[in-house]
Short mmCIF file of C-alpha atoms in Angstrom, two decimals:
data_model
loop_
_atom_site.label_atom_id
_atom_site.label_comp_id
_atom_site.label_asym_id
_atom_site.label_seq_id
_atom_site.Cartn_x
_atom_site.Cartn_y
_atom_site.Cartn_z
CA MET A 1 0.00 0.00 0.00
CA LEU A 2 1.08 3.50 -0.73
CA ALA A 3 1.61 5.75 2.25
CA PRO A 4 -0.83 8.67 2.38
CA ALA A 5 0.52 11.88 0.94
CA PRO A 6 1.59 14.35 3.61
CA GLN A 7 -0.91 17.16 4.18
CA THR A 8 0.37 20.61 3.34
CA GLU A 9 -0.31 23.00 6.21
CA THR A 10 -1.94 26.23 5.03
CA ALA A 11 -0.87 29.40 6.78
CA ILE A 12 -3.74 31.20 8.52
CA ASP A 13 -3.98 34.94 7.92
CA PRO A 14 -4.71 36.33 11.42
CA ILE A 15 -6.39 39.48 10.09
CA ALA A 16 -8.71 37.50 7.83
CA LEU A 17 -9.40 35.08 10.68
CA ARG A 18 -10.28 37.93 12.99
CA ARG A 19 -12.73 39.25 10.42
CA ALA A 20 -14.27 35.80 10.02
CA PHE A 21 -14.68 35.45 13.78
CA GLY A 22 -16.26 38.91 13.77
CA THR A 23 -19.19 37.81 11.62
CA PHE A 24 -20.61 35.98 14.62
CA VAL A 25 -23.06 38.45 16.19
CA THR A 26 -22.40 38.86 19.91
CA GLY A 27 -23.45 41.00 22.79
CA VAL A 28 -21.04 43.37 24.51
CA THR A 29 -19.89 42.86 28.09
CA ILE A 30 -17.82 44.72 30.61
CA ILE A 31 -15.97 42.39 32.94
CA THR A 32 -14.95 43.80 36.31
CA THR A 33 -12.97 42.86 39.37
CA ILE A 34 -10.90 44.40 42.19
CA ASP A 35 -7.11 44.63 42.15
CA CYS A 36 -4.85 43.84 45.10
CA GLU A 37 -5.10 47.45 46.32
CA GLY A 38 -8.88 47.40 46.32
CA ASN A 39 -9.32 49.46 43.15
CA PRO A 40 -12.08 48.58 40.66
CA ARG A 41 -10.77 47.29 37.31
CA GLY A 42 -12.71 46.60 34.16
CA MET A 43 -12.50 46.03 30.43
CA THR A 44 -14.81 45.49 27.46
CA ALA A 45 -15.12 41.93 26.13
CA ASN A 46 -17.50 40.16 23.74
CA SER A 47 -16.20 36.59 24.06
CA PHE A 48 -18.83 35.35 26.51
CA THR A 49 -20.39 31.87 26.70
CA SER A 50 -22.79 30.19 29.09
CA VAL A 51 -21.25 26.87 30.15
CA SER A 52 -23.42 25.01 32.65
CA LEU A 53 -26.61 25.31 34.71
CA ASP A 54 -25.57 22.78 37.35
CA PRO A 55 -23.27 24.08 38.63
CA PRO A 56 -24.00 27.54 37.18
CA LEU A 57 -20.92 28.33 35.09
CA LEU A 58 -20.02 30.87 32.41
CA LEU A 59 -16.81 31.88 30.67
CA VAL A 60 -15.14 34.94 29.22
CA CYS A 61 -11.86 35.20 27.33
CA VAL A 62 -9.29 37.80 28.37
CA GLY A 63 -6.51 38.81 26.00
CA LYS A 64 -3.00 38.61 27.42
CA GLY A 65 -2.20 41.96 25.86
CA ALA A 66 -4.96 43.75 27.79
CA THR A 67 -3.87 46.29 30.40
CA SER A 68 -6.06 44.56 33.00
CA PHE A 69 -4.91 41.04 32.09
CA PRO A 70 -2.59 40.59 35.13
CA VAL A 71 -5.46 41.53 37.47
CA PHE A 72 -7.98 39.15 35.89
CA ASN A 73 -5.37 36.40 35.66
CA GLN A 74 -5.07 36.45 39.47
CA ALA A 75 -8.68 37.34 40.31
CA GLN A 76 -10.58 35.18 42.78
CA PHE A 77 -13.87 36.73 41.65
CA PHE A 78 -15.24 38.85 38.82
CA ALA A 79 -18.51 40.18 37.38
CA VAL A 80 -19.80 40.09 33.81
CA ASN A 81 -22.06 43.01 32.84
CA PHE A 82 -24.04 42.85 29.58
CA LEU A 83 -24.58 46.28 28.04
CA HIS A 84 -27.90 47.54 26.68
CA GLU A 85 -28.41 49.43 23.43
CA GLY A 86 -27.85 52.83 25.05
CA GLN A 87 -24.37 52.02 26.39
CA ALA A 88 -22.12 52.04 23.32
CA GLU A 89 -20.22 55.02 24.76
CA ILE A 90 -19.56 53.15 28.01
CA SER A 91 -18.28 50.20 25.98
CA GLY A 92 -15.79 52.54 24.33
CA VAL A 93 -14.60 53.92 27.65
CA PHE A 94 -13.91 50.44 29.06
CA ALA A 95 -12.19 49.40 25.83
CA SER A 96 -9.75 52.30 26.26
CA LYS A 97 -6.80 52.71 28.61
CA SER A 98 -8.51 55.50 30.54
CA PRO A 99 -7.49 55.50 34.22
CA ASP A 100 -10.93 56.77 35.28
CA LYS A 101 -13.24 54.23 33.64
CA PHE A 102 -15.52 53.88 36.64
CA GLN A 103 -16.15 57.62 36.85
CA SER A 104 -18.53 57.24 33.89
CA VAL A 105 -20.80 54.59 35.45
CA SER A 106 -22.58 53.98 38.72
CA HIS A 107 -21.73 50.64 40.28
CA ASP A 108 -22.28 48.62 43.42
CA ARG A 109 -21.16 45.39 45.09
CA VAL A 110 -23.58 42.49 45.35
CA HIS A 111 -22.00 39.21 46.50
CA THR A 112 -18.29 38.75 45.79
CA GLY A 113 -17.21 42.39 45.90
CA ALA A 114 -16.68 42.73 42.15
CA PRO A 115 -18.16 45.96 40.76
CA VAL A 116 -21.61 45.39 39.26
CA LEU A 117 -22.85 48.14 36.92
CA THR A 118 -26.04 49.64 38.33
CA ASP A 119 -27.52 50.30 34.88
CA CYS A 120 -26.91 47.43 32.48
CA LEU A 121 -28.86 44.78 30.57
CA THR A 122 -27.81 41.79 32.71
CA TRP A 123 -25.12 41.09 35.30
CA PHE A 124 -23.49 37.98 36.76
CA ASP A 125 -21.43 38.08 39.95
CA CYS A 126 -18.98 35.14 39.97
CA THR A 127 -16.22 33.44 41.87
CA THR A 128 -13.40 32.10 39.72
CA HIS A 129 -14.01 28.39 39.04
CA ASN A 130 -11.04 27.83 36.74
CA SER A 131 -8.57 29.64 34.50
CA ILE A 132 -7.28 27.96 31.35
CA ASP A 133 -4.35 29.12 29.22
CA ALA A 134 -5.44 29.33 25.57
CA GLY A 135 -2.94 30.86 23.14
CA ASP A 136 -2.97 34.64 23.37
CA HIS A 137 -5.94 34.58 25.80
CA ILE A 138 -6.96 32.96 29.04
CA ILE A 139 -10.37 31.35 29.42
CA LEU A 140 -11.80 32.59 32.70
CA ILE A 141 -14.55 30.28 33.98
CA GLY A 142 -16.78 31.72 36.67
CA GLN A 143 -19.34 30.17 38.99
CA VAL A 144 -22.40 32.41 39.21
CA ARG A 145 -23.20 33.50 42.76
CA ALA A 146 -25.81 36.16 41.95
CA PHE A 147 -27.34 37.68 38.84
CA GLY A 148 -30.00 40.08 37.61
CA THR A 149 -31.53 41.13 34.30
CA SER A 150 -33.79 43.80 32.79
CA PRO A 151 -36.16 44.19 29.83
CA SER A 152 -33.82 46.55 27.93
CA ALA A 153 -32.68 45.72 24.39
CA PRO A 154 -29.09 44.39 24.10
CA LEU A 155 -26.12 46.17 22.57
CA GLY A 156 -24.95 44.02 19.65
CA PHE A 157 -21.55 43.75 17.96
CA CYS A 158 -20.72 42.39 14.50
CA ARG A 159 -17.93 42.92 11.94
CA GLY A 160 -16.04 45.26 14.25
CA ARG A 161 -18.88 47.66 14.95
CA TYR A 162 -21.97 48.00 17.11
CA ALA A 163 -25.17 46.54 15.75
CA ASN A 164 -28.82 47.19 16.53
CA VAL A 165 -30.73 44.14 17.70
CA LYS A 166 -34.47 44.02 17.13
CA ASP A 167 -35.53 42.53 20.42
CA PRO A 168 -39.26 42.55 21.17
CA LEU A 169 -39.63 41.30 24.71
CA PRO A 170 -41.30 37.86 24.68
CA ALA A 171 -44.64 37.64 26.45
CA GLY A 172 -44.18 36.64 30.07
CA TRP A 173 -40.39 37.22 30.04
CA LEU A 174 -40.71 39.56 32.99
CA ALA A 175 -44.13 39.52 34.57
CA SER A 176 -45.30 42.84 35.96
CA HIS A 177 -46.56 42.78 39.53
CA GLY A 178 -47.67 46.41 39.79
CA MET A 179 -46.28 48.87 42.29
CA VAL A 180 -44.96 47.81 45.68
CA VAL A 181 -45.14 50.50 48.35
CA GLY A 182 -42.25 50.46 50.82
CA TYR A 183 -41.77 52.51 53.98
CA LEU A 184 -38.47 53.86 55.26
CA ILE A 185 -39.54 54.40 58.87
CA GLU A 186 -37.27 56.18 61.34
CA ALA A 187 -37.59 56.36 65.12
CA GLU A 188 -35.01 57.90 67.44
CA GLY A 189 -32.12 57.41 65.02
CA ASN A 190 -33.13 53.87 64.03
CA ILE A 191 -34.55 52.45 60.77
CA LEU A 192 -37.24 49.75 60.72
CA LEU A 193 -36.44 46.72 58.52
CA ARG A 194 -38.34 43.51 57.85
CA SER A 195 -36.87 39.99 57.56
CA ASP A 196 -37.31 38.47 54.09
CA ALA A 197 -37.27 34.94 55.61
CA ARG A 198 -34.07 34.14 53.66
CA GLY A 199 -31.56 35.74 55.99
CA GLY A 200 -31.93 39.20 54.47
CA TRP A 201 -33.54 42.49 55.49
CA VAL A 202 -35.85 44.71 53.42
CA LEU A 203 -38.19 47.63 54.02
CA PRO A 204 -41.71 47.07 55.38
CA SER A 205 -44.08 47.15 52.41
CA ALA A 206 -47.75 47.28 51.45
CA LYS A 207 -49.78 46.54 48.31
CA ARG A 208 -50.91 50.16 48.26
CA ARG A 209 -50.22 53.30 50.23
CA ILE A 210 -50.86 52.80 53.94
CA ALA A 211 -54.26 54.15 54.97
CA ASP A 212 -54.76 56.35 58.05
CA ASN A 213 -50.97 56.57 58.50
CA GLU A 214 -50.86 53.12 60.07
CA LEU A 215 -48.53 50.21 59.31
CA LYS A 216 -50.53 47.08 60.13
CA LEU A 217 -48.64 44.35 62.02
CA ASP A 218 -49.12 40.60 61.66
CA ASP A 219 -50.38 40.27 65.23
CA GLY A 220 -53.25 42.69 64.59
CA GLY A 221 -51.52 45.73 66.04
CA ALA A 222 -50.34 48.78 64.14
CA LEU A 223 -47.58 51.37 64.12
CA THR A 224 -48.74 54.94 63.66
CA LEU A 225 -46.74 57.26 61.41
CA LEU A 226 -46.58 61.04 61.71
CA PRO A 227 -48.73 62.36 58.82
CA ASP A 228 -46.71 65.58 58.46
CA ASN A 229 -43.46 63.60 58.15
CA THR A 230 -44.40 61.10 55.43
CA PHE A 231 -43.02 61.97 51.99
CA LEU A 232 -42.42 60.24 48.67
CA TYR A 233 -38.70 59.41 48.62
CA SER A 234 -37.84 57.11 45.71
CA VAL A 235 -39.40 55.51 42.61
CA PHE A 236 -37.49 52.68 40.94
CA ASP A 237 -37.57 49.20 39.38
CA VAL A 238 -35.68 46.12 40.56
CA ALA A 239 -34.28 44.61 37.37
CA ASP A 240 -34.56 40.91 38.16
CA SER A 241 -38.14 40.93 39.49
CA ASP A 242 -39.64 43.90 37.63
CA PRO A 243 -42.11 45.39 40.07
CA GLY A 244 -42.18 49.15 40.39
CA TYR A 245 -41.31 50.46 43.84
CA LEU A 246 -42.69 53.55 45.57
CA ILE A 247 -40.73 54.30 48.72
CA TYR A 248 -41.96 56.76 51.34
CA ARG A 249 -39.84 58.09 54.17
CA ALA A 250 -41.71 58.41 57.43
CA ARG A 251 -41.33 58.89 61.17
CA LEU A 252 -42.90 56.81 63.90
CA SER A 253 -45.33 58.59 66.22
CA GLN A 254 -44.49 58.90 69.90
CA ASP A 255 -47.45 56.66 70.76
CA SER A 256 -45.93 53.75 68.80
CA MET A 257 -42.46 53.96 70.33
CA GLY A 258 -43.18 51.26 72.94
CA VAL A 259 -45.18 48.90 70.74
CA ALA A 260 -43.83 45.32 70.77
CA LEU A 261 -42.70 44.30 67.28
CA PRO A 262 -43.28 40.93 65.59
CA ALA A 263 -40.20 38.74 65.16
CA ASP A 264 -39.78 39.74 61.51
CA LEU A 265 -39.49 43.48 62.25
CA LYS A 266 -36.45 45.07 63.83
CA PHE A 267 -35.03 48.56 64.29
CA PHE A 268 -31.38 49.06 63.27
CA PRO A 269 -29.22 52.09 64.21
CA ILE A 270 -28.98 54.40 61.22
CA GLN A 271 -25.15 54.17 61.27
CA ALA A 272 -25.16 50.36 61.54
CA LEU A 273 -27.58 49.19 58.86
CA PRO A 274 -26.96 45.56 57.72
CA TYR A 275 -26.02 46.41 54.11
CA ASP A 276 -24.47 42.97 53.53
CA ALA A 277 -27.84 41.34 54.29
CA ILE A 278 -29.90 43.64 52.05
CA PRO A 279 -30.65 41.60 48.90
CA THR A 280 -30.82 44.24 46.14
CA ARG A 281 -28.35 46.91 45.16
CA GLU A 282 -31.20 49.37 44.51
CA LEU A 283 -32.33 49.15 48.13
CA ARG A 284 -28.76 49.37 49.45
CA ALA A 285 -28.09 52.46 47.33
CA MET A 286 -31.31 54.10 48.50
CA LEU A 287 -30.54 53.47 52.19
CA ARG A 288 -27.00 54.82 51.80
CA ARG A 289 -28.45 57.95 50.20
CA TYR A 290 -30.93 58.31 53.05
CA VAL A 291 -28.15 58.08 55.64
CA ARG A 292 -26.16 60.82 53.85
CA GLU A 293 -29.19 63.07 53.48
CA ARG A 294 -30.30 62.40 57.05
CA LEU A 295 -26.97 63.68 58.36
CA ASP A 296 -27.34 66.84 56.26
CA ALA A 297 -31.04 67.17 57.12
CA ARG A 298 -31.64 67.78 53.40
CA PHE A 299 -33.67 65.23 51.47
CA GLY A 300 -34.41 64.58 47.81
CA ILE A 301 -36.70 62.50 45.58
CA TYR A 302 -35.11 59.85 43.34
CA MET A 303 -36.77 58.89 40.04
CA ASP A 304 -35.43 55.91 38.08
CA SER A 305 -34.22 56.40 34.48
CA ARG A 306 -32.15 54.49 31.94
CA ASP A 307 -29.05 56.63 32.50
CA GLY A 308 -28.85 56.03 36.24
CA GLY A 309 -31.76 58.08 37.60
CA ARG A 310 -32.64 61.64 38.56
CA LEU A 311 -32.41 63.20 42.03
CA ALA A 312 -34.36 66.36 42.88
CA MET A 313 -33.53 68.02 46.20
CA ILE A 314 -36.33 69.45 48.34
CA GLU A 315 -35.79 72.92 49.76
CA GLY A 316 -37.63 74.31 52.79
CA ASP A 317 -40.23 72.85 55.13
CA ALA A 318 -43.38 71.05 54.03
CA GLN A 319 -46.47 73.26 53.68
CA PRO A 320 -50.14 72.23 53.63
CA TRP A 321 -51.41 71.98 50.04
CA GLN A 322 -54.52 74.09 50.72
CA LYS A 323 -52.39 76.87 52.22
CA THR A 324 -50.13 76.84 49.18
CA MET A 325 -53.12 77.09 46.83
CA ARG A 326 -54.56 80.02 48.81
CA GLU A 327 -51.28 81.89 48.61
CA GLN A 328 -51.11 81.37 44.84
CA SER A 329 -54.73 82.41 44.19
#
């Protein structure tokens, strides 16, 4: 028998290969972590793949020539943030070598400590499961510890440029549950929180605004709020559950100071709130804002928006509506 003819190896043109790879339409992500000095680090990447549901694994590829490569190569945790269609500019910032990348975005910490972008399409907070050397990249495999998503349209990328993705939200993708009314109740320098039965703490809530300035308790009792000290404080959505939230700030009346609380309600000192046990970054951010404004005795109203929200400060003391109308007439 004749020996098979040796195969001639064809040289691969890396530029042409890059262009061929680029015809695969992807989303755009910003991957983030913390360096050894505690500084947030991040870069744009579009090589993302879901790997496994059990355990929950994903992967991203990090180029060895990237400025942040040494940090990600040693990272014990990282976050992957999908960008929505309005964040092409942010993608450009994180693709650059700018030293102030995080000045352009609001961010928070959820589980591992990696920066999670407050306004993005979807985020995954991960511990590093494995790191695999792969040519001029490393494959960073993460185990998902927390995640959240939103109904925004994704930012696409194809052939080296951003692409619009027609993305009508499928029916039932995020079910709307109407508005949840929450109360940020203060009494003698303490804030009232409610156990969520999963080890976390949230604000007391109601299906609609509390009638007669009373917060009903499970045992049939009630806490009375001061009517002249109850104000709308924040309006926002929680991305991964999609209800709208109306938050009122309020003060407890003197008559309710000695009322025995059910086991799921507890007052926490305003300077010692259990942020690590508060399950959503939106609620943590709102409470931190309240603490700052409480110290300054100057409050605002927050309204959610796609670019991170709007905050309007309130000047002066509250006035009765009828008195205001009389003065204007």
